[in-house]
Short mmCIF file of C-alpha atoms in Angstrom, two decimals:
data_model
loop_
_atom_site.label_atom_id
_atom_site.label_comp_id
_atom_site.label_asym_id
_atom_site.label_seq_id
_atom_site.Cartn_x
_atom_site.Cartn_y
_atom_site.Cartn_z
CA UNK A 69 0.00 0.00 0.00
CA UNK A 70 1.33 3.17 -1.18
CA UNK A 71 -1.39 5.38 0.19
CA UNK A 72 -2.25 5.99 -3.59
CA UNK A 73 -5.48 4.24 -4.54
CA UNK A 74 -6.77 3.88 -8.10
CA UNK A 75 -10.33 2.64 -9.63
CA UNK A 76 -10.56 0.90 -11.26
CA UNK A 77 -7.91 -1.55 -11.53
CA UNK A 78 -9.36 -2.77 -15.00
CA UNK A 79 -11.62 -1.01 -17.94
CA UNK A 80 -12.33 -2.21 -21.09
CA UNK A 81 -13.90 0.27 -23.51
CA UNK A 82 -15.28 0.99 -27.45
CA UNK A 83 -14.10 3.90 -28.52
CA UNK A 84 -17.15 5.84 -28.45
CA UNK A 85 -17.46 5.40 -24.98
CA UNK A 86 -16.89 7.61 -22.00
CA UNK A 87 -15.47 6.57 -19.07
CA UNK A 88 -13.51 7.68 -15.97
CA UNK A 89 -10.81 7.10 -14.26
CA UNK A 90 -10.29 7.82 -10.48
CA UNK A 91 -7.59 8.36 -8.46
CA UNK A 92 -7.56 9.21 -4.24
CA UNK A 93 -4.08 9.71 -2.66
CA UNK A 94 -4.22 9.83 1.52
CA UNK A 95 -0.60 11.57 2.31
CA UNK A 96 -1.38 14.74 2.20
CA UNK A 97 0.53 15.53 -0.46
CA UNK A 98 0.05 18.54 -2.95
CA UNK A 99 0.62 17.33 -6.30
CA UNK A 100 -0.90 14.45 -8.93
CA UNK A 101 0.56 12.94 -11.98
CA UNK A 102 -1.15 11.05 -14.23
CA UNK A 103 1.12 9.08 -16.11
CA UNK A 104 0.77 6.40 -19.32
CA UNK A 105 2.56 3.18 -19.19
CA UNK A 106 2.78 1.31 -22.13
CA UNK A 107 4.24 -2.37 -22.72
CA UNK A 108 8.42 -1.83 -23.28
CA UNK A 109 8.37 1.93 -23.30
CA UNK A 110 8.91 5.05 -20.60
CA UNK A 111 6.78 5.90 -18.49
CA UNK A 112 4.62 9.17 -20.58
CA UNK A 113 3.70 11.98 -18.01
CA UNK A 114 0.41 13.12 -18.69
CA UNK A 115 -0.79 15.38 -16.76
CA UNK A 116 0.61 17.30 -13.46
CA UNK A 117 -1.38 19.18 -10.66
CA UNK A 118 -0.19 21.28 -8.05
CA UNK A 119 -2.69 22.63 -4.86
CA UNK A 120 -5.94 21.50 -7.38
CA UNK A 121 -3.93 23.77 -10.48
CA UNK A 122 -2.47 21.92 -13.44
CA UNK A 123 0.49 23.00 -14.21
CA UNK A 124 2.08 20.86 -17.02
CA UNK A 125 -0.04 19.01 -19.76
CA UNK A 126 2.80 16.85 -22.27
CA UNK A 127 0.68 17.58 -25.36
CA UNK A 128 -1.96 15.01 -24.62
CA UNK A 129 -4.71 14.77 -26.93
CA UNK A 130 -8.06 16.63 -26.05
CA UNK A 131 -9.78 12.75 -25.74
CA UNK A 132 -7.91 12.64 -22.30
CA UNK A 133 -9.62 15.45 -19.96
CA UNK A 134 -8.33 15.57 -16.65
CA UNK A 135 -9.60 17.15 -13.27
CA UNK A 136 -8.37 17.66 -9.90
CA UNK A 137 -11.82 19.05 -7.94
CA UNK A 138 -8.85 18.97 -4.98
CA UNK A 139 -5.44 17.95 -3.73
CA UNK A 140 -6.58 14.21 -2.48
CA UNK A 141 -8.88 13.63 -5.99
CA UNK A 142 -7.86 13.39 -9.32
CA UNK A 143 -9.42 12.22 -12.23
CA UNK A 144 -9.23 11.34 -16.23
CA UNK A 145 -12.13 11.41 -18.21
CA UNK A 146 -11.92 9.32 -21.09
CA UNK A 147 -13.61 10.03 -24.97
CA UNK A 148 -13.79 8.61 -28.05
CA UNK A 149 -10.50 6.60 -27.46
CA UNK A 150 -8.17 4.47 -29.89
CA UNK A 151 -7.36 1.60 -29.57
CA UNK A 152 -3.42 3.01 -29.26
CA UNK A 153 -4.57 4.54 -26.24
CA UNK A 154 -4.91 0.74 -24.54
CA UNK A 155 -2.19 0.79 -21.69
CA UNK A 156 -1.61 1.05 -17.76
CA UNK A 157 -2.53 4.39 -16.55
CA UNK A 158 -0.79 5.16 -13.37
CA UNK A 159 -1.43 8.31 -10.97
CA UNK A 160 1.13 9.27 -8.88
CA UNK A 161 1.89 12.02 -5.93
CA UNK A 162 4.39 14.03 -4.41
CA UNK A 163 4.30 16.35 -1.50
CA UNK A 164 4.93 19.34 -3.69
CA UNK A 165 5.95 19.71 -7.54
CA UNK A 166 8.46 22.62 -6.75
CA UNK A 167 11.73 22.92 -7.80
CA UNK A 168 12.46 20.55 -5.14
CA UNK A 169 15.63 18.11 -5.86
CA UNK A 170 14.54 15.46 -4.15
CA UNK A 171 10.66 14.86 -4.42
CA UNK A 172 9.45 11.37 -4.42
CA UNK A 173 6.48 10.42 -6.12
CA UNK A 174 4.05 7.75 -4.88
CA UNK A 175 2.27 5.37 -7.18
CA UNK A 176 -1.21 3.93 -7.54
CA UNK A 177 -1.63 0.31 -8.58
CA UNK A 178 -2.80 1.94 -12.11
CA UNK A 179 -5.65 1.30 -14.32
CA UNK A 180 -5.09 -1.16 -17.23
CA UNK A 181 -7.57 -0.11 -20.33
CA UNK A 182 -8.56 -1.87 -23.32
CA UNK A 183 -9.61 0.18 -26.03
CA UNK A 184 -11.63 -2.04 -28.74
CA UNK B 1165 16.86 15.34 -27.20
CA UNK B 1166 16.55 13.64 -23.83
CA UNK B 1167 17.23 9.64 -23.20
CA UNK B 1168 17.80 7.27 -20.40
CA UNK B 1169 18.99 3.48 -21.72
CA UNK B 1170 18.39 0.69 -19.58
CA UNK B 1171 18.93 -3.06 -20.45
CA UNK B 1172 15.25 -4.42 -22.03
CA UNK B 1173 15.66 -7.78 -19.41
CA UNK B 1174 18.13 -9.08 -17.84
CA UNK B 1175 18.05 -12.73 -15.81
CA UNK B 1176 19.92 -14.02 -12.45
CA UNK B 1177 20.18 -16.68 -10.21
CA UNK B 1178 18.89 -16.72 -6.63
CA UNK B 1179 21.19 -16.32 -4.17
CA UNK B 1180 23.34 -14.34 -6.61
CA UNK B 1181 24.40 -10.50 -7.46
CA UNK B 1182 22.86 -8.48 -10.06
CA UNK B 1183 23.75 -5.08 -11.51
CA UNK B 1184 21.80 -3.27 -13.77
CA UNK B 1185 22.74 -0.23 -15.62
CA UNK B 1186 21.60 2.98 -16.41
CA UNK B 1187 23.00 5.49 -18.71
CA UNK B 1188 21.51 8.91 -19.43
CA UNK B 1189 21.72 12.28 -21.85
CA UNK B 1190 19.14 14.79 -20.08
CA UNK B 1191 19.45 18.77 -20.61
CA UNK B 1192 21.20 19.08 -16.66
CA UNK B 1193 20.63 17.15 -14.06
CA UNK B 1194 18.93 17.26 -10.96
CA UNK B 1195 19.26 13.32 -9.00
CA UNK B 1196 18.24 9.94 -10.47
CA UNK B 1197 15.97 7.63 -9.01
CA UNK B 1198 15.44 4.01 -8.81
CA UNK B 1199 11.85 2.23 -8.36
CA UNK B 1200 10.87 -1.20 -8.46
CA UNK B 1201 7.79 -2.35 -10.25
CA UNK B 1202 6.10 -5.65 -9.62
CA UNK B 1203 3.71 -7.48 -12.53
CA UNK B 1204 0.43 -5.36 -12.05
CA UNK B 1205 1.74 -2.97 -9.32
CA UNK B 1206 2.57 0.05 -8.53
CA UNK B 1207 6.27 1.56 -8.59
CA UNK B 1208 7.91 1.60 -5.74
CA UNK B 1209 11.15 4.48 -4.90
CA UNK B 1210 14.34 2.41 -4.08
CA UNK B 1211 17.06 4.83 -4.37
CA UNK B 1212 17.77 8.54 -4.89
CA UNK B 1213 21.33 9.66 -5.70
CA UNK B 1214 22.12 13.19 -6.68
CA UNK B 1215 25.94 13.14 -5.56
CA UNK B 1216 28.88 10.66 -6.85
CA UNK B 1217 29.45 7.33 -5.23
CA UNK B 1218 27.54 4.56 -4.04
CA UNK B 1219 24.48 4.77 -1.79
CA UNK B 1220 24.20 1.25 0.22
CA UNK B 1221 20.50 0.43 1.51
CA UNK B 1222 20.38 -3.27 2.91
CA UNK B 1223 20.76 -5.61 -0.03
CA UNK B 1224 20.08 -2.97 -2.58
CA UNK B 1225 22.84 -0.55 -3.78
CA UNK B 1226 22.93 2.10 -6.12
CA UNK B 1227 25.90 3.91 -8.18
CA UNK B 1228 25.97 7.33 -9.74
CA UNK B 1229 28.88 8.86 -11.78
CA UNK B 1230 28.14 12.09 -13.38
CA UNK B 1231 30.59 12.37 -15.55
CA UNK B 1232 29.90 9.59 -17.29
CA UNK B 1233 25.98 9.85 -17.43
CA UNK B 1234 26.14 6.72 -15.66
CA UNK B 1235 24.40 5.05 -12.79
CA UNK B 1236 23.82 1.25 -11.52
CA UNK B 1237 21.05 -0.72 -9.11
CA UNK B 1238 23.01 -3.35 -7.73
CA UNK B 1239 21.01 -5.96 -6.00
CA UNK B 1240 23.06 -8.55 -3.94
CA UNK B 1241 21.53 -12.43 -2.62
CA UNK B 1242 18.84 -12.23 -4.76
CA UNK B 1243 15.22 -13.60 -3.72
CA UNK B 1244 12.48 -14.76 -5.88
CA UNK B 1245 10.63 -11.86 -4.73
CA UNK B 1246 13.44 -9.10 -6.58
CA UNK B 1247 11.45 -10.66 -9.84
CA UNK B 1248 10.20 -7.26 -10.93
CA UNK B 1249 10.58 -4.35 -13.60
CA UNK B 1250 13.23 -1.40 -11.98
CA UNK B 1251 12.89 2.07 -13.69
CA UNK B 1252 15.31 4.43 -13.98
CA UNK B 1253 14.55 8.40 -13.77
CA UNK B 1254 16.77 11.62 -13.75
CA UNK B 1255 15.29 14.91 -12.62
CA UNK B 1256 16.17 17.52 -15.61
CA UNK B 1257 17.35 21.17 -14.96
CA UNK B 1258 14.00 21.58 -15.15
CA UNK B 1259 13.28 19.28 -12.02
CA UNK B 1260 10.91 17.45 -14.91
CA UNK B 1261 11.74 13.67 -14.01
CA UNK B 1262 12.57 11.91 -17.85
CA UNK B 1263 12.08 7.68 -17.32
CA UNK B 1264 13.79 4.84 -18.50
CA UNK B 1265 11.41 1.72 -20.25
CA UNK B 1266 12.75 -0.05 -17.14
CA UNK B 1267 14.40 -3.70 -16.65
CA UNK B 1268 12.55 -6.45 -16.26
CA UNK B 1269 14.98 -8.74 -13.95
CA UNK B 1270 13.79 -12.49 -13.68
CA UNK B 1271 15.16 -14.92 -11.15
CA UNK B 1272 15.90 -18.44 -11.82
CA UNK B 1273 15.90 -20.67 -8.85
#
């Protein structure tokens, strides 16, 4: 148990579904990630939020919507998807995302999604 | 552009030592971390080194040369349970962490 929690664990979607993705961290911290993890590659930042603001968005398409109502919730809403989307999504948090050397990021068990 | 290489899989014995390598090319360079992944889990933080030398923490070690772009994990009398994925990450001038594809270590008995 990180103190990261993620739901859920498994999705399988059509593309012209919408979904969501939740994630709940319970440290206290003030940042989120949402990160992409696909088979054999880096892990793909996503999406970063700091005290409920994002702050960073990697040029992710507009089919991946995120939202942080505040700093223990995030979420990913999910539209129209492709099938090159399918992969692990993790969340992760740290207690800030300053310019901090040494900031460790927790990690939630990730959502794996099928896109059919 | 920005790159961190890391062996694809590598395979040991239990009981044995293991090092796996890590070599980077970031824009500056901030600390590099180690995490260990398990088969439908989350990572985990091992290590973080941001100085030269070698950082000891029980049966897990880890390296870091600057100079040479160049850290190591080394894991020493292996267990079935160090079966696992370990990602590599350095923290760019712009404390922006860049990741590795990560090692997937197996362990023969």
């Amino acid at each position: 148990e990180t103190g990261v929690t993620q739901t859920p664990r498994h999705l399988v979607m059509g593309m012209t579904n919408k979904k969501s993705l939740k994630c709940e961290q319970h440290l206290g911290h003030n940042a989120m990630y949402w990160y992409k993890q696909s088979a054999k590659k880096p892990l793909e930042l996503m999406f970063v939020y700091s005290l409920e603001e994002r702050v960073e968005n990697n040029s992710v398409p507009s089919r991946f919507s995120p939202e942080c109502p505040n700093s223990s919730h995030l979420f990913l809403h999910l539209h129209t998807l492709q099938p090159e989307d399918s992969a692990l999504y993790l969340c992760a948090s740290s207690q800030d995302f300053t310019g901090l050397a040494y900031n460790e990021q927790f990690f939630g068990p990730g959502t794996r999604l099928t896109v059919l | 552009g920005q790159n961190i290489d890391q062996p694809t899989e590598m395979t040991a014995t239990e009981g044995a030592i293991v090092q796996i390598n890590c070599t980077y090319q970031t824009s500056g360079f901030n600390g590099l971390f180690w995490y260990q992944q398990h088969a439908g889990e989350a990572p985990t933080f091992l290590s973080y080194n941001v100085l030269d030398g070698l950082e000891e923490k029980g049966r897990f070690s880890s390296f870091l040369s600057r100079s040479k772009g160049y850290s190591y994990l080394l894991l020493k009398e292996l267990q079935m349970k160090d079966s696992a994925s370990y990602l590599c990450a350095v923290l760019d001038s712009n404390y922006q962490l860049i990741w590795g594809a990560g090692t997937k270590l197996i362990i023969k008995p």
